[in-house]
Coordinates of C-alpha atoms in Angstrom, one line a residue:
X5 CA 0.0 0.0 0.0
X6 CA 2.9 2.4 0.9
X7 CA 4.5 1.7 -2.5
X8 CA 1.2 2.4 -4.3
X9 CA 0.7 5.7 -2.4
X10 CA 4.3 6.9 -3.1
X11 CA 4.0 6.2 -6.8
X12 CA 0.6 8.0 -7.0
X13 CA 1.8 11.0 -5.1
X14 CA 4.7 11.3 -7.6
X15 CA 2.3 11.7 -10.4
X16 CA 0.5 14.7 -9.0
X17 CA 1.3 18.0 -10.8
X18 CA 4.1 19.9 -9.2
X19 CA 5.5 16.9 -7.4
X20 CA 9.2 17.1 -7.0
X21 CA 11.7 14.3 -6.4
X22 CA 13.0 14.1 -2.9
X23 CA 16.4 12.4 -2.5
X24 CA 16.3 11.9 1.2
X25 CA 18.5 9.3 2.9
X26 CA 16.4 6.1 2.8
X27 CA 15.2 5.6 6.5
X28 CA 14.3 1.8 6.4
X29 CA 18.0 0.8 5.9
X30 CA 19.9 1.5 9.2
X31 CA 23.7 1.8 8.9
X32 CA 25.5 -0.6 11.0
X33 CA 22.7 -3.3 10.8
X34 CA 23.4 -6.8 9.8
X35 CA 22.5 -8.9 6.7
X36 CA 20.2 -10.9 8.9
X37 CA 18.4 -7.7 9.9
X38 CA 17.8 -6.7 6.3
X39 CA 16.5 -10.1 5.4
X40 CA 13.9 -9.9 8.2
X41 CA 12.1 -6.8 6.7
X42 CA 12.2 -7.0 2.8
X43 CA 8.5 -6.9 2.3
X44 CA 6.9 -4.5 1.5
X45 CA 10.2 -2.6 1.0
X46 CA 11.5 -4.9 -1.8
X47 CA 9.7 -7.0 -4.3
X48 CA 12.8 -9.3 -4.4
X49 CA 15.9 -9.6 -2.3
X50 CA 19.2 -11.3 -3.5
X51 CA 22.2 -11.7 -1.3
X52 CA 25.6 -12.2 -2.9
X53 CA 28.9 -13.0 -1.2
X54 CA 32.0 -11.5 -2.9
X55 CA 35.3 -13.4 -2.3
X56 CA 37.7 -12.0 -1.6
X57 CA 36.1 -9.2 0.1
X58 CA 37.7 -6.2 -1.9
X59 CA 36.7 -2.9 -0.4
X60 CA 38.4 -0.5 2.0
X61 CA 36.4 -1.5 5.1
X62 CA 35.9 -5.2 4.3
X63 CA 38.4 -7.3 6.0
X64 CA 36.3 -10.3 6.7
X65 CA 33.3 -10.2 4.4
X66 CA 31.5 -8.2 1.8
X67 CA 27.8 -9.0 1.0
X68 CA 25.9 -6.9 -1.6
X69 CA 22.2 -7.3 -1.2
X70 CA 20.0 -6.4 -4.2
X71 CA 16.6 -5.0 -3.3
X72 CA 14.3 -4.6 -6.4
X73 CA 11.2 -2.5 -6.3
X74 CA 12.1 -0.1 -3.4
X75 CA 10.2 3.1 -3.8
X76 CA 12.5 6.0 -3.4
X77 CA 12.3 9.5 -5.0
X78 CA 9.0 8.9 -6.6
X79 CA 9.5 5.4 -8.2
X80 CA 10.3 1.8 -7.6
X81 CA 14.1 1.4 -7.9
X82 CA 16.8 -1.1 -7.6
X83 CA 18.9 -0.6 -4.4
X84 CA 22.1 -2.3 -3.6
X85 CA 22.9 -2.5 0.1
X86 CA 26.6 -3.1 0.7
X87 CA 27.5 -4.9 4.0
X88 CA 31.2 -4.9 4.9
X89 CA 32.3 -7.1 7.8
X90 CA 28.7 -7.8 8.5
X91 CA 27.6 -4.1 8.8
X92 CA 25.5 -2.0 6.3
X93 CA 27.9 0.7 5.1
X94 CA 26.6 1.7 1.7
X95 CA 23.1 2.1 0.1
X96 CA 23.2 2.7 -3.7
X97 CA 20.0 3.6 -5.4
X98 CA 20.0 3.3 -9.1
X99 CA 18.4 5.9 -11.5
X100 CA 17.9 5.8 -15.2
X101 CA 20.6 7.8 -17.2
X102 CA 17.8 10.0 -18.5
X103 CA 16.9 11.2 -15.1
X104 CA 20.5 12.3 -14.2
X105 CA 19.7 16.0 -14.4
X106 CA 16.7 15.5 -12.2
X107 CA 18.8 13.5 -9.7
X108 CA 21.5 16.3 -9.6
X109 CA 18.7 18.9 -9.0
X110 CA 17.2 16.9 -6.2
X111 CA 20.6 16.6 -4.5
X112 CA 21.2 20.3 -4.9
X113 CA 17.7 21.1 -3.5
X114 CA 18.1 18.9 -0.5
X115 CA 21.8 19.2 0.3
X116 CA 23.0 22.5 -1.3
X117 CA 26.1 22.8 -3.5
X118 CA 28.3 19.7 -3.8
X119 CA 31.4 19.7 -1.6
X120 CA 33.4 18.0 -4.4
X121 CA 33.0 17.3 -8.1
X122 CA 35.2 14.4 -9.1
X123 CA 35.1 11.8 -11.9
X124 CA 32.9 9.5 -9.8
X125 CA 30.2 12.3 -9.3
X126 CA 29.1 15.0 -7.1
X127 CA 29.9 14.5 -3.4
X128 CA 28.0 16.0 -0.5
X129 CA 30.3 15.6 2.5
X130 CA 28.0 16.9 5.2
X131 CA 25.2 14.4 4.1
X132 CA 27.6 11.5 3.6
X133 CA 26.0 11.2 0.2
X134 CA 26.9 11.4 -3.5
X135 CA 25.2 11.5 -7.0
X136 CA 27.1 8.9 -9.0
X137 CA 27.8 9.4 -12.7
X138 CA 28.1 5.8 -14.0
X139 CA 25.9 4.0 -13.5
X140 CA 23.7 6.8 -12.4
X141 CA 22.5 6.8 -8.9
X142 CA 22.5 8.1 -5.4
X143 CA 24.9 6.9 -2.8
X144 CA 24.4 7.1 1.0
X145 CA 27.3 6.1 3.2
X146 CA 27.7 5.2 6.9
X147 CA 29.9 7.5 8.9
X148 CA 32.8 5.0 8.9
X149 CA 32.5 4.6 5.2
X150 CA 32.4 8.4 4.7
X151 CA 35.6 8.7 6.8
X152 CA 37.4 6.1 4.8
X153 CA 36.3 7.6 1.5
X154 CA 37.4 11.1 2.6
X155 CA 40.8 9.7 3.7
X156 CA 41.2 8.1 0.3
X157 CA 40.2 11.3 -1.6
X158 CA 42.7 13.3 0.6
X159 CA 45.5 10.8 -0.2
X160 CA 44.7 11.2 -3.9
X161 CA 44.8 14.9 -3.7
X162 CA 48.1 14.8 -1.8
X163 CA 49.6 12.6 -4.4
X164 CA 48.4 14.7 -7.3
X165 CA 49.5 18.0 -5.9
X166 CA 53.1 19.2 -6.8
X167 CA 55.6 19.1 -4.0
X168 CA 56.6 22.4 -2.5
X169 CA 60.0 21.2 -1.3
X170 CA 63.1 22.8 -2.8

């Protein structure tokens, strides 16, 4: 019922896309907790295990969980929940390429001007969020993931900047 109401509301004249952080997915929660409440959030749920767990925070495990049909920003979408070492750290929400301009506008409306523009996309540090370029989508990160991503960006910037030593 919630999904139907969200879709119908999005069709009203003047309805705008809201790119809010998806509330039902709690950062730090476990894969088991995500499995307990898929309906009515997802029409299907698929859990994968990536071996070896290649990701900055994944020392023991990395489990992407694909949730199809999750209503976010006005339409049913595919969401990828990324669990690293058994904790939810990333929520990727995919958007069709033709809605990229709308996605960026929604981010700017909600979060203001991007903190950084990089090849990856537009990053909104204060919100621990990003609008990804390819594939198009919204990224929401846990605080520990945001810290790791910021450290990586700072290291890349330091490596790219010319040395000021004589």
